[in-house]
PDB file of N, CA and C in Angstrom:
ATOM      1  N   ASP R  18      -4.661   9.200  20.820  1.00  0.00           N
ATOM      2  CA  ASP R  18      -4.571   8.120  19.841  1.00  0.00           C
ATOM      3  C   ASP R  18      -5.677   8.259  18.786  1.00  0.00           C
ATOM      4  N   GLU R  19      -5.996   9.483  18.426  1.00  0.00           N
ATOM      5  CA  GLU R  19      -7.048   9.738  17.449  1.00  0.00           C
ATOM      6  C   GLU R  19      -6.512  10.044  16.064  1.00  0.00           C
ATOM      7  N   THR R  20      -5.221  10.274  15.950  1.00  0.00           N
ATOM      8  CA  THR R  20      -4.636  10.685  14.671  1.00  0.00           C
ATOM      9  C   THR R  20      -3.901   9.524  14.022  1.00  0.00           C
ATOM     10  N   LEU R  21      -4.221   9.252  12.772  1.00  0.00           N
ATOM     11  CA  LEU R  21      -3.505   8.242  11.996  1.00  0.00           C
ATOM     12  C   LEU R  21      -2.489   8.955  11.118  1.00  0.00           C
ATOM     13  N   VAL R  22      -1.234   8.554  11.243  1.00  0.00           N
ATOM     14  CA  VAL R  22      -0.167   9.100  10.409  1.00  0.00           C
ATOM     15  C   VAL R  22       0.221   8.014   9.409  1.00  0.00           C
ATOM     16  N   VAL R  23       0.214   8.353   8.129  1.00  0.00           N
ATOM     17  CA  VAL R  23       0.532   7.384   7.077  1.00  0.00           C
ATOM     18  C   VAL R  23       1.605   7.965   6.179  1.00  0.00           C
ATOM     19  N   MET R  24       2.636   7.174   5.918  1.00  0.00           N
ATOM     20  CA  MET R  24       3.655   7.549   4.944  1.00  0.00           C
ATOM     21  C   MET R  24       3.721   6.412   3.926  1.00  0.00           C
ATOM     22  N   VAL R  25       3.517   6.743   2.662  1.00  0.00           N
ATOM     23  CA  VAL R  25       3.477   5.698   1.635  1.00  0.00           C
ATOM     24  C   VAL R  25       4.036   6.249   0.331  1.00  0.00           C
ATOM     25  N   GLY R  26       4.732   5.409  -0.400  1.00  0.00           N
ATOM     26  CA  GLY R  26       5.171   5.754  -1.744  1.00  0.00           C
ATOM     27  C   GLY R  26       4.190   5.150  -2.734  1.00  0.00           C
ATOM     28  N   GLU R  27       3.987   5.800  -3.849  1.00  0.00           N
ATOM     29  CA  GLU R  27       3.003   5.287  -4.804  1.00  0.00           C
ATOM     30  C   GLU R  27       3.543   4.144  -5.652  1.00  0.00           C
ATOM     31  N   PHE R  28       4.805   3.839  -5.519  1.00  0.00           N
ATOM     32  CA  PHE R  28       5.385   2.710  -6.242  1.00  0.00           C
ATOM     33  C   PHE R  28       6.678   2.295  -5.563  1.00  0.00           C
ATOM     34  N   GLY R  29       7.136   1.092  -5.875  1.00  0.00           N
ATOM     35  CA  GLY R  29       8.428   0.645  -5.400  1.00  0.00           C
ATOM     36  C   GLY R  29       9.474   0.894  -6.470  1.00  0.00           C
ATOM     37  N   ARG R  30      10.571   0.229  -6.332  1.00  0.00           N
ATOM     38  CA  ARG R  30      11.664   0.331  -7.302  1.00  0.00           C
ATOM     39  C   ARG R  30      11.964  -1.045  -7.869  1.00  0.00           C
ATOM     40  N   THR R  31      12.457  -1.060  -9.120  1.00  0.00           N
ATOM     41  CA  THR R  31      12.756  -2.342  -9.757  1.00  0.00           C
ATOM     42  C   THR R  31      13.711  -3.145  -8.883  1.00  0.00           C
ATOM     43  N   PRO R  32      13.535  -4.465  -8.857  1.00  0.00           N
ATOM     44  CA  PRO R  32      14.365  -5.287  -7.996  1.00  0.00           C
ATOM     45  C   PRO R  32      15.828  -5.363  -8.428  1.00  0.00           C
ATOM     46  N   LYS R  33      16.109  -5.006  -9.663  1.00  0.00           N
ATOM     47  CA  LYS R  33      17.490  -5.079 -10.152  1.00  0.00           C
ATOM     48  C   LYS R  33      17.899  -3.743 -10.744  1.00  0.00           C
ATOM     49  N   LEU R  34      19.179  -3.432 -10.619  1.00  0.00           N
ATOM     50  CA  LEU R  34      19.715  -2.251 -11.291  1.00  0.00           C
ATOM     51  C   LEU R  34      19.644  -2.485 -12.785  1.00  0.00           C
ATOM     52  N   GLY R  35      19.415  -1.427 -13.541  1.00  0.00           N
ATOM     53  CA  GLY R  35      19.316  -1.607 -14.977  1.00  0.00           C
ATOM     54  C   GLY R  35      19.649  -0.351 -15.727  1.00  0.00           C
ATOM     55  N   GLY R  36      19.687  -0.470 -17.036  1.00  0.00           N
ATOM     56  CA  GLY R  36      19.976   0.669 -17.891  1.00  0.00           C
ATOM     57  C   GLY R  36      18.699   1.298 -18.407  1.00  0.00           C
ATOM     58  N   ASN R  37      18.654   2.601 -18.418  1.00  0.00           N
ATOM     59  CA  ASN R  37      17.522   3.314 -19.002  1.00  0.00           C
ATOM     60  C   ASN R  37      17.705   3.421 -20.504  1.00  0.00           C
ATOM     61  N   VAL R  38      16.683   3.866 -21.198  1.00  0.00           N
ATOM     62  CA  VAL R  38      16.753   4.035 -22.645  1.00  0.00           C
ATOM     63  C   VAL R  38      17.930   4.951 -22.980  1.00  0.00           C
ATOM     64  N   GLY R  39      18.742   4.543 -23.916  1.00  0.00           N
ATOM     65  CA  GLY R  39      19.890   5.345 -24.319  1.00  0.00           C
ATOM     66  C   GLY R  39      21.139   5.067 -23.505  1.00  0.00           C
ATOM     67  N   THR R  40      21.023   4.233 -22.476  1.00  0.00           N
ATOM     68  CA  THR R  40      22.168   3.874 -21.648  1.00  0.00           C
ATOM     69  C   THR R  40      22.496   2.412 -21.919  1.00  0.00           C
ATOM     70  N   PRO R  41      23.764   2.090 -22.133  1.00  0.00           N
ATOM     71  CA  PRO R  41      24.104   0.675 -22.335  1.00  0.00           C
ATOM     72  C   PRO R  41      23.625  -0.162 -21.149  1.00  0.00           C
ATOM     73  N   SER R  42      23.099  -1.351 -21.425  1.00  0.00           N
ATOM     74  CA  SER R  42      22.520  -2.183 -20.377  1.00  0.00           C
ATOM     75  C   SER R  42      23.539  -2.610 -19.326  1.00  0.00           C
ATOM     76  N   TYR R  43      24.820  -2.566 -19.651  1.00  0.00           N
ATOM     77  CA  TYR R  43      25.827  -2.968 -18.679  1.00  0.00           C
ATOM     78  C   TYR R  43      26.197  -1.839 -17.721  1.00  0.00           C
ATOM     79  N   VAL R  44      25.627  -0.650 -17.928  1.00  0.00           N
ATOM     80  CA  VAL R  44      25.885   0.474 -17.030  1.00  0.00           C
ATOM     81  C   VAL R  44      24.737   0.545 -16.017  1.00  0.00           C
ATOM     82  N   PRO R  45      24.992   0.148 -14.761  1.00  0.00           N
ATOM     83  CA  PRO R  45      23.916   0.205 -13.770  1.00  0.00           C
ATOM     84  C   PRO R  45      23.622   1.651 -13.375  1.00  0.00           C
ATOM     85  N   ASP R  46      22.529   2.191 -13.892  1.00  0.00           N
ATOM     86  CA  ASP R  46      22.235   3.607 -13.675  1.00  0.00           C
ATOM     87  C   ASP R  46      21.090   3.843 -12.697  1.00  0.00           C
ATOM     88  N   GLY R  47      20.718   2.853 -11.956  1.00  0.00           N
ATOM     89  CA  GLY R  47      19.683   3.062 -10.954  1.00  0.00           C
ATOM     90  C   GLY R  47      18.512   2.127 -11.117  1.00  0.00           C
ATOM     91  N   ARG R  48      17.431   2.505 -10.510  1.00  0.00           N
ATOM     92  CA  ARG R  48      16.235   1.675 -10.501  1.00  0.00           C
ATOM     93  C   ARG R  48      15.055   2.482 -11.005  1.00  0.00           C
ATOM     94  N   ASP R  49      14.158   1.814 -11.674  1.00  0.00           N
ATOM     95  CA  ASP R  49      12.985   2.465 -12.240  1.00  0.00           C
ATOM     96  C   ASP R  49      11.763   2.177 -11.359  1.00  0.00           C
ATOM     97  N   HIS R  50      10.612   2.700 -11.736  1.00  0.00           N
ATOM     98  CA  HIS R  50       9.374   2.467 -10.997  1.00  0.00           C
ATOM     99  C   HIS R  50       8.976   0.997 -11.092  1.00  0.00           C
ATOM    100  N   TRP R  51       8.359   0.485 -10.029  1.00  0.00           N
ATOM    101  CA  TRP R  51       7.952  -0.916  -9.972  1.00  0.00           C
ATOM    102  C   TRP R  51       6.692  -1.011  -9.127  1.00  0.00           C
ATOM    103  N   ALA R  52       5.612  -1.439  -9.703  1.00  0.00           N
ATOM    104  CA  ALA R  52       4.340  -1.481  -8.979  1.00  0.00           C
ATOM    105  C   ALA R  52       4.132  -2.775  -8.198  1.00  0.00           C
ATOM    106  N   GLY R  53       5.029  -3.741  -8.361  1.00  0.00           N
ATOM    107  CA  GLY R  53       4.849  -5.051  -7.726  1.00  0.00           C
ATOM    108  C   GLY R  53       4.851  -5.022  -6.216  1.00  0.00           C
ATOM    109  N   VAL R  54       5.720  -4.231  -5.634  1.00  0.00           N
ATOM    110  CA  VAL R  54       5.784  -4.082  -4.176  1.00  0.00           C
ATOM    111  C   VAL R  54       6.098  -2.634  -3.837  1.00  0.00           C
ATOM    112  N   PHE R  55       5.579  -2.191  -2.717  1.00  0.00           N
ATOM    113  CA  PHE R  55       5.902  -0.858  -2.216  1.00  0.00           C
ATOM    114  C   PHE R  55       5.690  -0.873  -0.707  1.00  0.00           C
ATOM    115  N   PHE R  56       6.072   0.201  -0.052  1.00  0.00           N
ATOM    116  CA  PHE R  56       6.002   0.239   1.399  1.00  0.00           C
ATOM    117  C   PHE R  56       4.944   1.232   1.874  1.00  0.00           C
ATOM    118  N   ALA R  57       4.562   1.079   3.116  1.00  0.00           N
ATOM    119  CA  ALA R  57       3.724   2.059   3.809  1.00  0.00           C
ATOM    120  C   ALA R  57       4.068   1.963   5.292  1.00  0.00           C
ATOM    121  N   MET R  58       4.076   3.093   5.956  1.00  0.00           N
ATOM    122  CA  MET R  58       4.310   3.125   7.404  1.00  0.00           C
ATOM    123  C   MET R  58       3.109   3.796   8.065  1.00  0.00           C
ATOM    124  N   PHE R  59       2.667   3.226   9.179  1.00  0.00           N
ATOM    125  CA  PHE R  59       1.489   3.707   9.890  1.00  0.00           C
ATOM    126  C   PHE R  59       1.839   3.937  11.356  1.00  0.00           C
ATOM    127  N   ALA R  60       1.233   4.951  11.958  1.00  0.00           N
ATOM    128  CA  ALA R  60       1.406   5.216  13.387  1.00  0.00           C
ATOM    129  C   ALA R  60       0.147   5.883  13.918  1.00  0.00           C
ATOM    130  N   GLY R  61      -0.133   5.653  15.198  1.00  0.00           N
ATOM    131  CA  GLY R  61      -1.270   6.296  15.851  1.00  0.00           C
ATOM    132  C   GLY R  61      -2.582   5.606  15.563  1.00  0.00           C
ATOM    133  N   ALA R  62      -3.668   6.182  16.079  1.00  0.00           N
ATOM    134  CA  ALA R  62      -5.041   5.720  15.837  1.00  0.00           C
ATOM    135  C   ALA R  62      -5.244   4.233  16.113  1.00  0.00           C
ATOM    136  N   GLY R  63      -4.571   3.711  17.136  1.00  0.00           N
ATOM    137  CA  GLY R  63      -4.748   2.320  17.513  1.00  0.00           C
ATOM    138  C   GLY R  63      -3.873   1.327  16.779  1.00  0.00           C
ATOM    139  N   VAL R  64      -2.993   1.801  15.901  1.00  0.00           N
ATOM    140  CA  VAL R  64      -2.090   0.899  15.175  1.00  0.00           C
ATOM    141  C   VAL R  64      -1.090   0.301  16.166  1.00  0.00           C
ATOM    142  N   ARG R  65      -0.879  -1.002  16.091  1.00  0.00           N
ATOM    143  CA  ARG R  65       0.123  -1.667  16.926  1.00  0.00           C
ATOM    144  C   ARG R  65       1.489  -1.413  16.321  1.00  0.00           C
ATOM    145  N   GLY R  66       2.353  -0.798  17.077  1.00  0.00           N
ATOM    146  CA  GLY R  66       3.680  -0.444  16.579  1.00  0.00           C
ATOM    147  C   GLY R  66       4.648  -1.611  16.557  1.00  0.00           C
ATOM    148  N   GLY R  67       5.780  -1.399  15.900  1.00  0.00           N
ATOM    149  CA  GLY R  67       6.877  -2.353  15.913  1.00  0.00           C
ATOM    150  C   GLY R  67       6.648  -3.628  15.142  1.00  0.00           C
ATOM    151  N   GLN R  68       5.841  -3.594  14.120  1.00  0.00           N
ATOM    152  CA  GLN R  68       5.594  -4.817  13.358  1.00  0.00           C
ATOM    153  C   GLN R  68       5.818  -4.598  11.869  1.00  0.00           C
ATOM    154  N   VAL R  69       6.119  -5.679  11.206  1.00  0.00           N
ATOM    155  CA  VAL R  69       6.231  -5.696   9.749  1.00  0.00           C
ATOM    156  C   VAL R  69       5.156  -6.652   9.258  1.00  0.00           C
ATOM    157  N   ILE R  70       4.339  -6.188   8.328  1.00  0.00           N
ATOM    158  CA  ILE R  70       3.238  -7.008   7.815  1.00  0.00           C
ATOM    159  C   ILE R  70       3.518  -7.319   6.353  1.00  0.00           C
ATOM    160  N   GLY R  71       3.623  -8.597   6.038  1.00  0.00           N
ATOM    161  CA  GLY R  71       3.872  -9.006   4.659  1.00  0.00           C
ATOM    162  C   GLY R  71       5.348  -9.117   4.348  1.00  0.00           C
ATOM    163  N   THR R  72       5.631  -9.900   3.335  1.00  0.00           N
ATOM    164  CA  THR R  72       7.003 -10.089   2.861  1.00  0.00           C
ATOM    165  C   THR R  72       6.989 -10.104   1.340  1.00  0.00           C
ATOM    166  N   SER R  73       8.162  -9.870   0.782  1.00  0.00           N
ATOM    167  CA  SER R  73       8.303  -9.984  -0.671  1.00  0.00           C
ATOM    168  C   SER R  73       9.082 -11.254  -0.981  1.00  0.00           C
ATOM    169  N   ASP R  74       9.141 -11.600  -2.253  1.00  0.00           N
ATOM    170  CA  ASP R  74       9.917 -12.772  -2.645  1.00  0.00           C
ATOM    171  C   ASP R  74      11.407 -12.486  -2.471  1.00  0.00           C
ATOM    172  N   GLU R  75      12.227 -13.453  -2.831  1.00  0.00           N
ATOM    173  CA  GLU R  75      13.670 -13.353  -2.568  1.00  0.00           C
ATOM    174  C   GLU R  75      14.367 -12.224  -3.316  1.00  0.00           C
ATOM    175  N   ILE R  76      13.767 -11.688  -4.374  1.00  0.00           N
ATOM    176  CA  ILE R  76      14.404 -10.558  -5.068  1.00  0.00           C
ATOM    177  C   ILE R  76      13.583  -9.272  -4.952  1.00  0.00           C
ATOM    178  N   ALA R  77      12.633  -9.260  -4.018  1.00  0.00           N
ATOM    179  CA  ALA R  77      11.793  -8.080  -3.758  1.00  0.00           C
ATOM    180  C   ALA R  77      11.012  -7.629  -4.994  1.00  0.00           C
ATOM    181  N   ALA R  78      10.537  -8.611  -5.766  1.00  0.00           N
ATOM    182  CA  ALA R  78       9.789  -8.288  -6.985  1.00  0.00           C
ATOM    183  C   ALA R  78       8.278  -8.365  -6.783  1.00  0.00           C
ATOM    184  N   TYR R  79       7.826  -9.338  -5.982  1.00  0.00           N
ATOM    185  CA  TYR R  79       6.391  -9.566  -5.807  1.00  0.00           C
ATOM    186  C   TYR R  79       6.091  -9.958  -4.364  1.00  0.00           C
ATOM    187  N   PRO R  80       4.852  -9.740  -3.912  1.00  0.00           N
ATOM    188  CA  PRO R  80       4.499 -10.143  -2.547  1.00  0.00           C
ATOM    189  C   PRO R  80       4.618 -11.655  -2.376  1.00  0.00           C
ATOM    190  N   ALA R  81       5.186 -12.066  -1.256  1.00  0.00           N
ATOM    191  CA  ALA R  81       5.270 -13.485  -0.932  1.00  0.00           C
ATOM    192  C   ALA R  81       4.209 -13.856   0.106  1.00  0.00           C
ATOM    193  N   SER R  82       3.771 -12.873   0.880  1.00  0.00           N
ATOM    194  CA  SER R  82       2.726 -13.110   1.876  1.00  0.00           C
ATOM    195  C   SER R  82       1.975 -11.814   2.149  1.00  0.00           C
ATOM    196  N   SER R  83       0.763 -11.955   2.611  1.00  0.00           N
ATOM    197  CA  SER R  83      -0.091 -10.831   3.021  1.00  0.00           C
ATOM    198  C   SER R  83      -0.079  -9.652   2.058  1.00  0.00           C
ATOM    199  N   PRO R  84      -0.420  -9.865   0.784  1.00  0.00           N
ATOM    200  CA  PRO R  84      -0.446  -8.713  -0.128  1.00  0.00           C
ATOM    201  C   PRO R  84      -1.614  -7.780   0.191  1.00  0.00           C
ATOM    202  N   PHE R  85      -1.341  -6.497   0.156  1.00  0.00           N
ATOM    203  CA  PHE R  85      -2.372  -5.477   0.308  1.00  0.00           C
ATOM    204  C   PHE R  85      -2.276  -4.549  -0.883  1.00  0.00           C
ATOM    205  N   TYR R  86      -3.351  -3.838  -1.144  1.00  0.00           N
ATOM    206  CA  TYR R  86      -3.458  -3.031  -2.353  1.00  0.00           C
ATOM    207  C   TYR R  86      -3.856  -1.599  -1.992  1.00  0.00           C
ATOM    208  N   PRO R  87      -3.727  -0.659  -2.932  1.00  0.00           N
ATOM    209  CA  PRO R  87      -4.133   0.720  -2.647  1.00  0.00           C
ATOM    210  C   PRO R  87      -5.570   0.831  -2.122  1.00  0.00           C
ATOM    211  N   SER R  88      -6.462  -0.024  -2.601  1.00  0.00           N
ATOM    212  CA  SER R  88      -7.845   0.030  -2.103  1.00  0.00           C
ATOM    213  C   SER R  88      -7.910  -0.317  -0.616  1.00  0.00           C
ATOM    214  N   ASN R  89      -7.018  -1.205  -0.152  1.00  0.00           N
ATOM    215  CA  ASN R  89      -6.959  -1.519   1.276  1.00  0.00           C
ATOM    216  C   ASN R  89      -6.480  -0.314   2.077  1.00  0.00           C
ATOM    217  N   LEU R  90      -5.537   0.414   1.520  1.00  0.00           N
ATOM    218  CA  LEU R  90      -5.031   1.624   2.171  1.00  0.00           C
ATOM    219  C   LEU R  90      -6.165   2.634   2.342  1.00  0.00           C
ATOM    220  N   GLY R  91      -6.921   2.858   1.274  1.00  0.00           N
ATOM    221  CA  GLY R  91      -8.042   3.789   1.343  1.00  0.00           C
ATOM    222  C   GLY R  91      -9.075   3.369   2.375  1.00  0.00           C
ATOM    223  N   ALA R  92      -9.445   2.097   2.379  1.00  0.00           N
ATOM    224  CA  ALA R  92     -10.439   1.601   3.334  1.00  0.00           C
ATOM    225  C   ALA R  92      -9.958   1.788   4.767  1.00  0.00           C
ATOM    226  N   THR R  93      -8.689   1.533   5.006  1.00  0.00           N
ATOM    227  CA  THR R  93      -8.118   1.672   6.347  1.00  0.00           C
ATOM    228  C   THR R  93      -8.133   3.126   6.804  1.00  0.00           C
ATOM    229  N   ILE R  94      -7.780   4.034   5.918  1.00  0.00           N
ATOM    230  CA  ILE R  94      -7.783   5.460   6.265  1.00  0.00           C
ATOM    231  C   ILE R  94      -9.207   5.941   6.527  1.00  0.00           C
ATOM    232  N   PHE R  95     -10.148   5.589   5.664  1.00  0.00           N
ATOM    233  CA  PHE R  95     -11.541   5.987   5.892  1.00  0.00           C
ATOM    234  C   PHE R  95     -12.041   5.467   7.238  1.00  0.00           C
ATOM    235  N   GLU R  96     -11.767   4.199   7.524  1.00  0.00           N
ATOM    236  CA  GLU R  96     -12.207   3.599   8.784  1.00  0.00           C
ATOM    237  C   GLU R  96     -11.632   4.353   9.979  1.00  0.00           C
ATOM    238  N   SER R  97     -10.356   4.737   9.905  1.00  0.00           N
ATOM    239  CA  SER R  97      -9.731   5.462  11.021  1.00  0.00           C
ATOM    240  C   SER R  97     -10.361   6.839  11.218  1.00  0.00           C
ATOM    241  N   LEU R  98     -10.950   7.390  10.165  1.00  0.00           N
ATOM    242  CA  LEU R  98     -11.642   8.681  10.246  1.00  0.00           C
ATOM    243  C   LEU R  98     -13.088   8.538  10.713  1.00  0.00           C
ATOM    244  N   GLY R  99     -13.508   7.291  10.921  1.00  0.00           N
ATOM    245  CA  GLY R  99     -14.882   7.049  11.339  1.00  0.00           C
ATOM    246  C   GLY R  99     -15.866   7.025  10.190  1.00  0.00           C
ATOM    247  N   VAL R 100     -15.357   6.871   8.978  1.00  0.00           N
ATOM    248  CA  VAL R 100     -16.199   6.821   7.781  1.00  0.00           C
ATOM    249  C   VAL R 100     -16.231   5.383   7.276  1.00  0.00           C
ATOM    250  N   ASP R 101     -17.413   4.838   7.113  1.00  0.00           N
ATOM    251  CA  ASP R 101     -17.544   3.483   6.586  1.00  0.00           C
ATOM    252  C   ASP R 101     -17.031   3.473   5.148  1.00  0.00           C
ATOM    253  N   PRO R 102     -15.984   2.674   4.856  1.00  0.00           N
ATOM    254  CA  PRO R 102     -15.437   2.637   3.492  1.00  0.00           C
ATOM    255  C   PRO R 102     -16.444   2.208   2.433  1.00  0.00           C
ATOM    256  N   ARG R 103     -17.510   1.541   2.852  1.00  0.00           N
ATOM    257  CA  ARG R 103     -18.537   1.077   1.911  1.00  0.00           C
ATOM    258  C   ARG R 103     -19.599   2.152   1.638  1.00  0.00           C
ATOM    259  N   THR R 104     -19.452   3.324   2.260  1.00  0.00           N
ATOM    260  CA  THR R 104     -20.398   4.416   2.036  1.00  0.00           C
ATOM    261  C   THR R 104     -20.488   4.710   0.543  1.00  0.00           C
ATOM    262  N   LEU R 105     -21.695   4.799   0.046  1.00  0.00           N
ATOM    263  CA  LEU R 105     -21.887   5.060  -1.381  1.00  0.00           C
ATOM    264  C   LEU R 105     -21.810   6.556  -1.670  1.00  0.00           C
ATOM    265  N   ILE R 106     -21.114   6.878  -2.741  1.00  0.00           N
ATOM    266  CA  ILE R 106     -21.037   8.251  -3.224  1.00  0.00           C
ATOM    267  C   ILE R 106     -21.530   8.262  -4.664  1.00  0.00           C
ATOM    268  N   THR R 107     -21.972   9.399  -5.123  1.00  0.00           N
ATOM    269  CA  THR R 107     -22.471   9.530  -6.491  1.00  0.00           C
ATOM    270  C   THR R 107     -21.430  10.259  -7.323  1.00  0.00           C
ATOM    271  N   ASP R 108     -21.002   9.634  -8.415  1.00  0.00           N
ATOM    272  CA  ASP R 108     -20.015  10.283  -9.281  1.00  0.00           C
ATOM    273  C   ASP R 108     -20.716  11.197 -10.286  1.00  0.00           C
ATOM    274  N   ARG R 109     -19.951  11.807 -11.159  1.00  0.00           N
ATOM    275  CA  ARG R 109     -20.503  12.757 -12.134  1.00  0.00           C
ATOM    276  C   ARG R 109     -21.466  12.120 -13.133  1.00  0.00           C
ATOM    277  N   LEU R 110     -21.356  10.811 -13.287  1.00  0.00           N
ATOM    278  CA  LEU R 110     -22.268  10.103 -14.186  1.00  0.00           C
ATOM    279  C   LEU R 110     -23.480   9.562 -13.438  1.00  0.00           C
ATOM    280  N   LYS R 111     -23.635  10.009 -12.197  1.00  0.00           N
ATOM    281  CA  LYS R 111     -24.777   9.624 -11.351  1.00  0.00           C
ATOM    282  C   LYS R 111     -24.755   8.152 -10.947  1.00  0.00           C
ATOM    283  N   ARG R 112     -23.558   7.543 -10.959  1.00  0.00           N
ATOM    284  CA  ARG R 112     -23.425   6.158 -10.510  1.00  0.00           C
ATOM    285  C   ARG R 112     -23.167   6.145  -9.006  1.00  0.00           C
ATOM    286  N   GLN R 113     -23.750   5.183  -8.331  1.00  0.00           N
ATOM    287  CA  GLN R 113     -23.505   4.983  -6.905  1.00  0.00           C
ATOM    288  C   GLN R 113     -22.332   4.016  -6.754  1.00  0.00           C
ATOM    289  N   LEU R 114     -21.257   4.488  -6.150  1.00  0.00           N
ATOM    290  CA  LEU R 114     -20.055   3.680  -5.977  1.00  0.00           C
ATOM    291  C   LEU R 114     -19.587   3.754  -4.531  1.00  0.00           C
ATOM    292  N   PRO R 115     -19.003   2.654  -4.006  1.00  0.00           N
ATOM    293  CA  PRO R 115     -18.461   2.724  -2.649  1.00  0.00           C
ATOM    294  C   PRO R 115     -17.210   3.610  -2.626  1.00  0.00           C
ATOM    295  N   MET R 116     -16.992   4.269  -1.491  1.00  0.00           N
ATOM    296  CA  MET R 116     -15.795   5.099  -1.361  1.00  0.00           C
ATOM    297  C   MET R 116     -14.540   4.260  -1.565  1.00  0.00           C
ATOM    298  N   SER R 117     -14.575   3.016  -1.089  1.00  0.00           N
ATOM    299  CA  SER R 117     -13.458   2.099  -1.288  1.00  0.00           C
ATOM    300  C   SER R 117     -14.002   0.689  -1.403  1.00  0.00           C
ATOM    301  N   GLU R 118     -13.409  -0.092  -2.276  1.00  0.00           N
ATOM    302  CA  GLU R 118     -13.785  -1.497  -2.405  1.00  0.00           C
ATOM    303  C   GLU R 118     -12.803  -2.397  -1.676  1.00  0.00           C
ATOM    304  N   GLY R 119     -11.824  -1.791  -1.012  1.00  0.00           N
ATOM    305  CA  GLY R 119     -10.817  -2.561  -0.301  1.00  0.00           C
ATOM    306  C   GLY R 119     -11.275  -2.994   1.080  1.00  0.00           C
ATOM    307  N   GLU R 120     -10.504  -3.883   1.658  1.00  0.00           N
ATOM    308  CA  GLU R 120     -10.728  -4.339   3.028  1.00  0.00           C
ATOM    309  C   GLU R 120      -9.778  -3.580   3.949  1.00  0.00           C
ATOM    310  N   ILE R 121     -10.190  -3.394   5.180  1.00  0.00           N
ATOM    311  CA  ILE R 121      -9.338  -2.743   6.170  1.00  0.00           C
ATOM    312  C   ILE R 121      -8.128  -3.637   6.425  1.00  0.00           C
ATOM    313  N   ILE R 122      -6.965  -3.043   6.591  1.00  0.00           N
ATOM    314  CA  ILE R 122      -5.740  -3.801   6.867  1.00  0.00           C
ATOM    315  C   ILE R 122      -5.749  -4.156   8.355  1.00  0.00           C
ATOM    316  N   ALA R 123      -6.468  -5.215   8.693  1.00  0.00           N
ATOM    317  CA  ALA R 123      -6.695  -5.612  10.086  1.00  0.00           C
ATOM    318  C   ALA R 123      -5.410  -5.869  10.873  1.00  0.00           C
ATOM    319  N   PRO R 124      -4.370  -6.484  10.291  1.00  0.00           N
ATOM    320  CA  PRO R 124      -3.165  -6.740  11.078  1.00  0.00           C
ATOM    321  C   PRO R 124      -2.520  -5.478  11.660  1.00  0.00           C
ATOM    322  N   LEU R 125      -2.812  -4.317  11.087  1.00  0.00           N
ATOM    323  CA  LEU R 125      -2.288  -3.081  11.674  1.00  0.00           C
ATOM    324  C   LEU R 125      -2.785  -2.914  13.100  1.00  0.00           C
ATOM    325  N   TYR R 126      -3.973  -3.391  13.375  1.00  0.00           N
ATOM    326  CA  TYR R 126      -4.602  -3.211  14.680  1.00  0.00           C
ATOM    327  C   TYR R 126      -4.533  -4.455  15.548  1.00  0.00           C
ATOM    328  N   THR R 127      -4.586  -5.629  14.921  1.00  0.00           N
ATOM    329  CA  THR R 127      -4.609  -6.879  15.682  1.00  0.00           C
ATOM    330  C   THR R 127      -3.219  -7.462  15.896  1.00  0.00           C
ATOM    331  N   GLY R 128      -2.288  -7.116  15.016  1.00  0.00           N
ATOM    332  CA  GLY R 128      -0.957  -7.700  15.087  1.00  0.00           C
ATOM    333  C   GLY R 128      -0.893  -9.099  14.507  1.00  0.00           C
ATOM    334  N   VAL R 129      -1.982  -9.565  13.911  1.00  0.00           N
ATOM    335  CA  VAL R 129      -2.040 -10.916  13.349  1.00  0.00           C
ATOM    336  C   VAL R 129      -2.199 -10.809  11.845  1.00  0.00           C
ATOM    337  N   ALA R 130      -1.184 -11.248  11.095  1.00  0.00           N
ATOM    338  CA  ALA R 130      -1.259 -11.236   9.630  1.00  0.00           C
ATOM    339  C   ALA R 130      -2.149 -12.374   9.166  1.00  0.00           C
ATOM    340  N   THR R 131      -2.902 -12.113   8.091  1.00  0.00           N
ATOM    341  CA  THR R 131      -3.801 -13.144   7.566  1.00  0.00           C
ATOM    342  C   THR R 131      -3.162 -13.906   6.442  1.00  0.00           C
TER     343      THR R 131
END
């Protein structure tokens, strides 16, 4: 149980079918990129299986509960590797920045959504 497996898309899809540029709007030609909601699947490394964390609104456009962000994903992965997400690193401009400013996605391990 030392390996964390993560599958995530960098964006979701628009909640409604629509027309792309140059296509009449009444021709449903698919879905475009949508940053409002997206999915991630986790397994291993102490993750409690068989759960769904968070919900979207009735048209899958925006989070309705337990929103998490890419920074939370990074913090969770660093933590699973035994690296404190708040560890400071120095960028090319000599600034000290945390590896991640996100919070660990605790419900993955506790099974309790916040």
